Coordinates of C-alpha atoms in Angstrom, one line a residue:
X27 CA 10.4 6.1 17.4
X28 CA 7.6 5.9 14.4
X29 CA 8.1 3.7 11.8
X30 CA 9.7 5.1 8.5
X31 CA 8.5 3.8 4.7
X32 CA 10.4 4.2 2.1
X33 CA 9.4 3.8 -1.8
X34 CA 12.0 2.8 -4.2
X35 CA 10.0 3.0 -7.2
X36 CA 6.4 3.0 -8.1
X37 CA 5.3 0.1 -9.9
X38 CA 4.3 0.0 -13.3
X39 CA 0.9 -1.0 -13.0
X40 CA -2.4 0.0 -11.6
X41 CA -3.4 -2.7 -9.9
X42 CA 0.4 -3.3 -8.6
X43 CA 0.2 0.5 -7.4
X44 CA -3.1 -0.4 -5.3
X45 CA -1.7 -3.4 -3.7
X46 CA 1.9 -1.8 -2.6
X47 CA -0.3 1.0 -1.7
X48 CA -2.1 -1.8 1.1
X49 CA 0.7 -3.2 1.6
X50 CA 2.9 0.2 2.6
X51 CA -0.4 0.7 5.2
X52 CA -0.6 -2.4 6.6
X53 CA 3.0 -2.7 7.2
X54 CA 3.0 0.7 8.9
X55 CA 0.2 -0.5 11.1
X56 CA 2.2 -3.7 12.4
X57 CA 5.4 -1.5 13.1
X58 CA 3.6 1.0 14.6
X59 CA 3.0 -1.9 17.3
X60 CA 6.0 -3.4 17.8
X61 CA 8.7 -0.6 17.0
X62 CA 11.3 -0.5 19.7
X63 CA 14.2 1.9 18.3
X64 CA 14.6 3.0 14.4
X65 CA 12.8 0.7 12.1
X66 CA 13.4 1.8 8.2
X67 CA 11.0 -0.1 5.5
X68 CA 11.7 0.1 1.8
X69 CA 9.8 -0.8 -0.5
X70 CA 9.7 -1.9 -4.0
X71 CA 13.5 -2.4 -4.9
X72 CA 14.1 -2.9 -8.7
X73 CA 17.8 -4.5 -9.2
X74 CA 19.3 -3.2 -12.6
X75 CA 19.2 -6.8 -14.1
X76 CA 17.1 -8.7 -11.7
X77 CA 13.4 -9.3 -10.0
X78 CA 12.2 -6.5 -7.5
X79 CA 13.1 -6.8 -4.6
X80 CA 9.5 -6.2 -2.4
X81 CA 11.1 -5.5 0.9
X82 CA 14.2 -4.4 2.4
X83 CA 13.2 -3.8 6.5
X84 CA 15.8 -2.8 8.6
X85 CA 16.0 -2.6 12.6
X86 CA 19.4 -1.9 14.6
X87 CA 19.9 -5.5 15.2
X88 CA 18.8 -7.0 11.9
X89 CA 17.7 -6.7 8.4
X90 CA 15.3 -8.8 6.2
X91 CA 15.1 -8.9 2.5
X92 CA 11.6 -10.2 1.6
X93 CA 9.2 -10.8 -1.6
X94 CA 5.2 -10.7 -1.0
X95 CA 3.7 -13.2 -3.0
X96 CA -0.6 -13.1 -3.0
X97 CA -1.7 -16.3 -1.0
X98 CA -5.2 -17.1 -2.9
X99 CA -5.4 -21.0 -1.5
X100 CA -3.0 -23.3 0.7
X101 CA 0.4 -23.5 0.1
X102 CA 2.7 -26.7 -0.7
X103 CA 6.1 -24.9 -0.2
X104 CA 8.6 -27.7 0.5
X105 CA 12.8 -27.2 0.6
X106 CA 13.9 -26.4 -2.7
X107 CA 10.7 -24.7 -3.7
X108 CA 11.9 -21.6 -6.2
X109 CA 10.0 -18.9 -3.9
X110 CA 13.7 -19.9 -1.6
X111 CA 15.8 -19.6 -4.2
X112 CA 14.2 -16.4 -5.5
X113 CA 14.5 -15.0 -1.7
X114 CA 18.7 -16.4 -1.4
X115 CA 18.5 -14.4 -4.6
X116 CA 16.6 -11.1 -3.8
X117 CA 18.9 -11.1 -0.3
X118 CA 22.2 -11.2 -2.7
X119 CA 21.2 -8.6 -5.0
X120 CA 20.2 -6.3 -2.1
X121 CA 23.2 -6.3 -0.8
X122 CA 24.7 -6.1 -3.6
X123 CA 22.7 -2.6 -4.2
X124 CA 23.8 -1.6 -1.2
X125 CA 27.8 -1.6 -1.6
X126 CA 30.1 -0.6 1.0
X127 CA 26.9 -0.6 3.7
X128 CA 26.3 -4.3 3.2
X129 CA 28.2 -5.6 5.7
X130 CA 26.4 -3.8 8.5
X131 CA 23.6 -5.6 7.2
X132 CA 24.9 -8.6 9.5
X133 CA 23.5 -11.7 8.5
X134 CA 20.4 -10.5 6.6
X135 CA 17.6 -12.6 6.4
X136 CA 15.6 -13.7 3.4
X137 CA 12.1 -14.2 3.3
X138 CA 8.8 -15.0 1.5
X139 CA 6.0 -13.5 3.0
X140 CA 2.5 -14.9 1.8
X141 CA -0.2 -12.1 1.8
X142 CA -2.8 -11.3 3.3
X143 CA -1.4 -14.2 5.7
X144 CA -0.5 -18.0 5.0
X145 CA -4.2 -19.6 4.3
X146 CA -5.4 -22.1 6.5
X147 CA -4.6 -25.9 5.2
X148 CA -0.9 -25.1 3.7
X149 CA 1.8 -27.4 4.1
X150 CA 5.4 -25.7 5.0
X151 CA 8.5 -27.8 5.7
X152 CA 11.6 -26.4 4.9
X153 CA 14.8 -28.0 5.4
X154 CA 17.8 -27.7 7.3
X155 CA 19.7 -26.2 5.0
X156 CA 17.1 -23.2 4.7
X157 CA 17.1 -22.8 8.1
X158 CA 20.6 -21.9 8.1
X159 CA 20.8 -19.8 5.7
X160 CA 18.4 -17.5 7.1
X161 CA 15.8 -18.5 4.9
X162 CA 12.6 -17.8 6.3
X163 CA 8.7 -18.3 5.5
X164 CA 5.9 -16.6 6.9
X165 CA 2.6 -14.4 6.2
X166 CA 1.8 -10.7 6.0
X167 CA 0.1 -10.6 8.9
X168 CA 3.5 -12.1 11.0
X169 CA 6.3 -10.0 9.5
X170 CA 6.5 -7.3 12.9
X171 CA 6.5 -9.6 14.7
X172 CA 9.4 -11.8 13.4
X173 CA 11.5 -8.7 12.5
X174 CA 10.5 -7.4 16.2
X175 CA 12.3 -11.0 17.5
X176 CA 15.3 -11.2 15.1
X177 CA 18.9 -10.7 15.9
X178 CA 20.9 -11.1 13.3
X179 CA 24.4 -9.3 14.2
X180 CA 23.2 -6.3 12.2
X181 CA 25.1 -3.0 13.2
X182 CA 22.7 -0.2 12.3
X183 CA 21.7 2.9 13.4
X184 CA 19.8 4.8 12.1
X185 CA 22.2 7.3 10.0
X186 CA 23.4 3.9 8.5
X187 CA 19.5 2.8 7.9
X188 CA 19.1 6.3 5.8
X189 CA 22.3 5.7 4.4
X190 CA 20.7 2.5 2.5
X191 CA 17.9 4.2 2.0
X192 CA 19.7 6.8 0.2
X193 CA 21.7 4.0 -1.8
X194 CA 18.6 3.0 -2.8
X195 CA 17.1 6.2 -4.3
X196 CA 14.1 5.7 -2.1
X197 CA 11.8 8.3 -1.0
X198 CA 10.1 8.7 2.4
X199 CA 6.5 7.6 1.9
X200 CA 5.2 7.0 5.4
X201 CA 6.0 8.5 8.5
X202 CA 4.7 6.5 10.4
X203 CA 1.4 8.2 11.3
X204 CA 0.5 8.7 7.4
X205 CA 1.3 8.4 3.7
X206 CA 3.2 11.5 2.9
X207 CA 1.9 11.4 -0.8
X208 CA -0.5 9.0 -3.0
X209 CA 1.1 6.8 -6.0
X210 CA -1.7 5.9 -8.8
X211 CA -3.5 9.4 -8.7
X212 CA -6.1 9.2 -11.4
X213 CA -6.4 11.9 -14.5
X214 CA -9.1 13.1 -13.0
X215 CA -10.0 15.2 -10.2
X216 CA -13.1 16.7 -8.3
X217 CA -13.5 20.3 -8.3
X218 CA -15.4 22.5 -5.6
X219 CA -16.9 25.5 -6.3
X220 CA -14.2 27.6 -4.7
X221 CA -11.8 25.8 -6.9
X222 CA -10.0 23.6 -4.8
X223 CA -9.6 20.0 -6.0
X224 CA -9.7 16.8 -4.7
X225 CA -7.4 14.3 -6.1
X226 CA -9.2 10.7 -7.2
X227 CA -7.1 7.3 -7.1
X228 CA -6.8 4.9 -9.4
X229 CA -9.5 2.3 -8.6
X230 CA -11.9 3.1 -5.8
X231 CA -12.0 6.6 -4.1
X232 CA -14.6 6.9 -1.1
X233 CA -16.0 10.5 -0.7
X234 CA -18.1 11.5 2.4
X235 CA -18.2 13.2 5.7
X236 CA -15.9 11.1 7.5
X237 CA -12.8 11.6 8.2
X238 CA -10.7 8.3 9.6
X239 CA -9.8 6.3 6.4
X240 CA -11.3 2.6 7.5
X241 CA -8.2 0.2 6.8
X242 CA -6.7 0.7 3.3
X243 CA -9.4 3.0 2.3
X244 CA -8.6 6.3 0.0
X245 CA -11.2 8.8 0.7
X246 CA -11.9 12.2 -0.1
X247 CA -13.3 14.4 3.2
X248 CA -16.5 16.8 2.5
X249 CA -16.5 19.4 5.1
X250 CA -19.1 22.0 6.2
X251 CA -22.4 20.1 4.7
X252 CA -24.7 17.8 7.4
X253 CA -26.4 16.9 4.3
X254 CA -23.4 14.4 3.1
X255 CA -23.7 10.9 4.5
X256 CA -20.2 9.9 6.1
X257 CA -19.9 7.4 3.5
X258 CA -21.7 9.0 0.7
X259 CA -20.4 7.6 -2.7
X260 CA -17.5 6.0 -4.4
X261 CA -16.0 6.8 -7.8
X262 CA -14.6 4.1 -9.4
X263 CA -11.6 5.1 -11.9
X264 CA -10.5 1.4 -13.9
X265 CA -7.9 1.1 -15.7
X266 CA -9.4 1.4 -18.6
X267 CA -10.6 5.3 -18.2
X268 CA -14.3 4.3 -17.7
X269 CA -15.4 6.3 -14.4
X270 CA -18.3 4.8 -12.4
X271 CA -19.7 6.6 -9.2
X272 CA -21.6 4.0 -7.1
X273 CA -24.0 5.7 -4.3
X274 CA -23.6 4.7 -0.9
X275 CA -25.3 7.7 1.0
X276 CA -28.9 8.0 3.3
X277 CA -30.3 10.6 0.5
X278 CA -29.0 9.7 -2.6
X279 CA -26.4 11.2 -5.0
X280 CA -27.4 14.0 -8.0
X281 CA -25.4 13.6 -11.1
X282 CA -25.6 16.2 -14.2
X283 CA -24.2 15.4 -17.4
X284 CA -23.0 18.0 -19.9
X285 CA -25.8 19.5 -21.3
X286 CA -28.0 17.1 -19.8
X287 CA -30.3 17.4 -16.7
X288 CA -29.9 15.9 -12.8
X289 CA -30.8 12.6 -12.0
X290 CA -30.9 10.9 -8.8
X291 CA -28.9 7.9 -8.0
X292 CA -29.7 6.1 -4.6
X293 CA -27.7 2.6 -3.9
X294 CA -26.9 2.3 -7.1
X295 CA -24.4 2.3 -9.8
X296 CA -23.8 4.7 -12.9
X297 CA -21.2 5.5 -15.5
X298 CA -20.1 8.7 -15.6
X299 CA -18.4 11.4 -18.2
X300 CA -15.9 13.7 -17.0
X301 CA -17.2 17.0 -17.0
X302 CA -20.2 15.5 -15.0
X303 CA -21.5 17.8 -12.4
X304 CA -22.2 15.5 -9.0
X305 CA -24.1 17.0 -6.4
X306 CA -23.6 15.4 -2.9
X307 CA -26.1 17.6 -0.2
X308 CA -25.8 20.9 -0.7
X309 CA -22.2 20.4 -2.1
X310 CA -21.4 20.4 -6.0
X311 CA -18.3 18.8 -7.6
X312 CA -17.0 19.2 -11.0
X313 CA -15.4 15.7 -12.4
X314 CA -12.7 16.9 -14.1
X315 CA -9.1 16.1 -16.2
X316 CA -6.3 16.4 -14.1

């Protein structure tokens, strides 16, 4: 049985959106492996009067309750360390969410998992005490793999695992062969000439022949038109409305500005206006408000 990912609630941020985004396909990636049985992940729990909760993944024999905290150098995480406490903490209020399903939770574990993975050179002891409490830290890249091993005298099936998911509000979000719809879609769009749009993300959208996203990629498809490179340009939307379309492509990319005439851009960068006309082969888009 695929994987199923669930979204509590979109962050509030663009650049929070973009990571939960990775996260959501990475996750789906390491399931996909390992996934023996129902497997339900939610995502992005916000407590009424507490942290988020990152994590809530749930197999027929156990449950984990997890924040993702970015891992930019090594880590000195010794017992006691507040990441623990936050995780004892994060576990509580889940089940506390969760009501009358908690106890077939079993004896959920808690965890900090350090994204992309734990860096080389970190220092991790944690104590007794940690250990029996279910406390557990690992990376990003190990978090299958663990939940593949646990058993934690959880009783779920998987009615009970869309039951919490329910509790929770959460929507499905990945099916476990794709995202069922995008979170940070951009005010802006790219219109064919038939009038059909394509949708741009917040931050980096890659538009070209291809068709198989590479890793966490967003990317817009161009079909029908040998004259598109497969990777042809990528249109930058920041967070602060500015729009930049950097070429990529064998040929170059033509841009038109209201009232103003084509140029060619060819591995390069450029700021662009919405209402910019952008010519990729023999195929015109219309950058346009959403």
């Amino acid at each position: 049985m695929l994987p199923q990912i669930f979204l509590a609630q979109p962050p509030a941020t663009a650049q929070a959106r973009r990571t939960l985004r990775a996260h959501a396909l990475e996750l789906a990636a390491q399931l996909v492996r390992v996934a023996e049985g129902p497997c339900y992940a939610i995502l992005n729990i916000e407590p009424a009067e507490s942290e988020p909760i990152d994590m809530l993944l749930l197999r027929p024999r156990s449950a984990l309750v997890a924040l993702v905290r970015q891992a930019e150098g090594p880590l000195r995480v010794q017992g006691g360390h507040p990441w623990l406490a936050q995780a004892r903490q994060a576990r509580a209020d889940a089940l506390a969410m969760l009501g009358g399903l908690a106890p077939a939770l079993g004896t959920a574990v808690a965890a900090v998992v350090a994204a992309p993975r734990i860096p080389e050179g970190s220092s991790i002891a944690l104590d007794v005490e940690d250990h029996r409490q279910r406390v557990k830290l690992l990376g990003f890249d190990e978090l299958a793999a663990l939940a593949s091993m646990l058993q934690a005298g959880a009783q779920l099936d998987e009615a009970a695992m869309r039951g919490a998911a329910q509790a929770l509000d959460a929507q499905l979000w990945h099916n476990g062969e794709r995202l069922l719809f995008e979170i940070g879609l951009a005010p802006y769009v790219l219109r064919r000439g038939d009038g059909a749009t394509l949708p741009l993300l917040e931050g980096a959208s890659v538009v070209g022949r291809r068709k198989q996203a590479i890793q966490h990629e967003y990317r817009l498809t161009i079909e029908g038109d040998d004259a598109v490179s497969a990777d042809h340009a990528i249109i930058v939307c920041a967070p602060s409305g500015r729009l930049l379309l950097r070429d990529t492509s064998t040929n170059g990319t033509y841009i038109r500005a209201p009232g103003g005439s084509e140029q060619r851009i060819h591995h390069a960068e450029q700021a662009i206006a919405p209402d910019t006309i952008i010519r990729l082969g023999e195929t015109e888009l219309a950058l346009v408000r959403a």
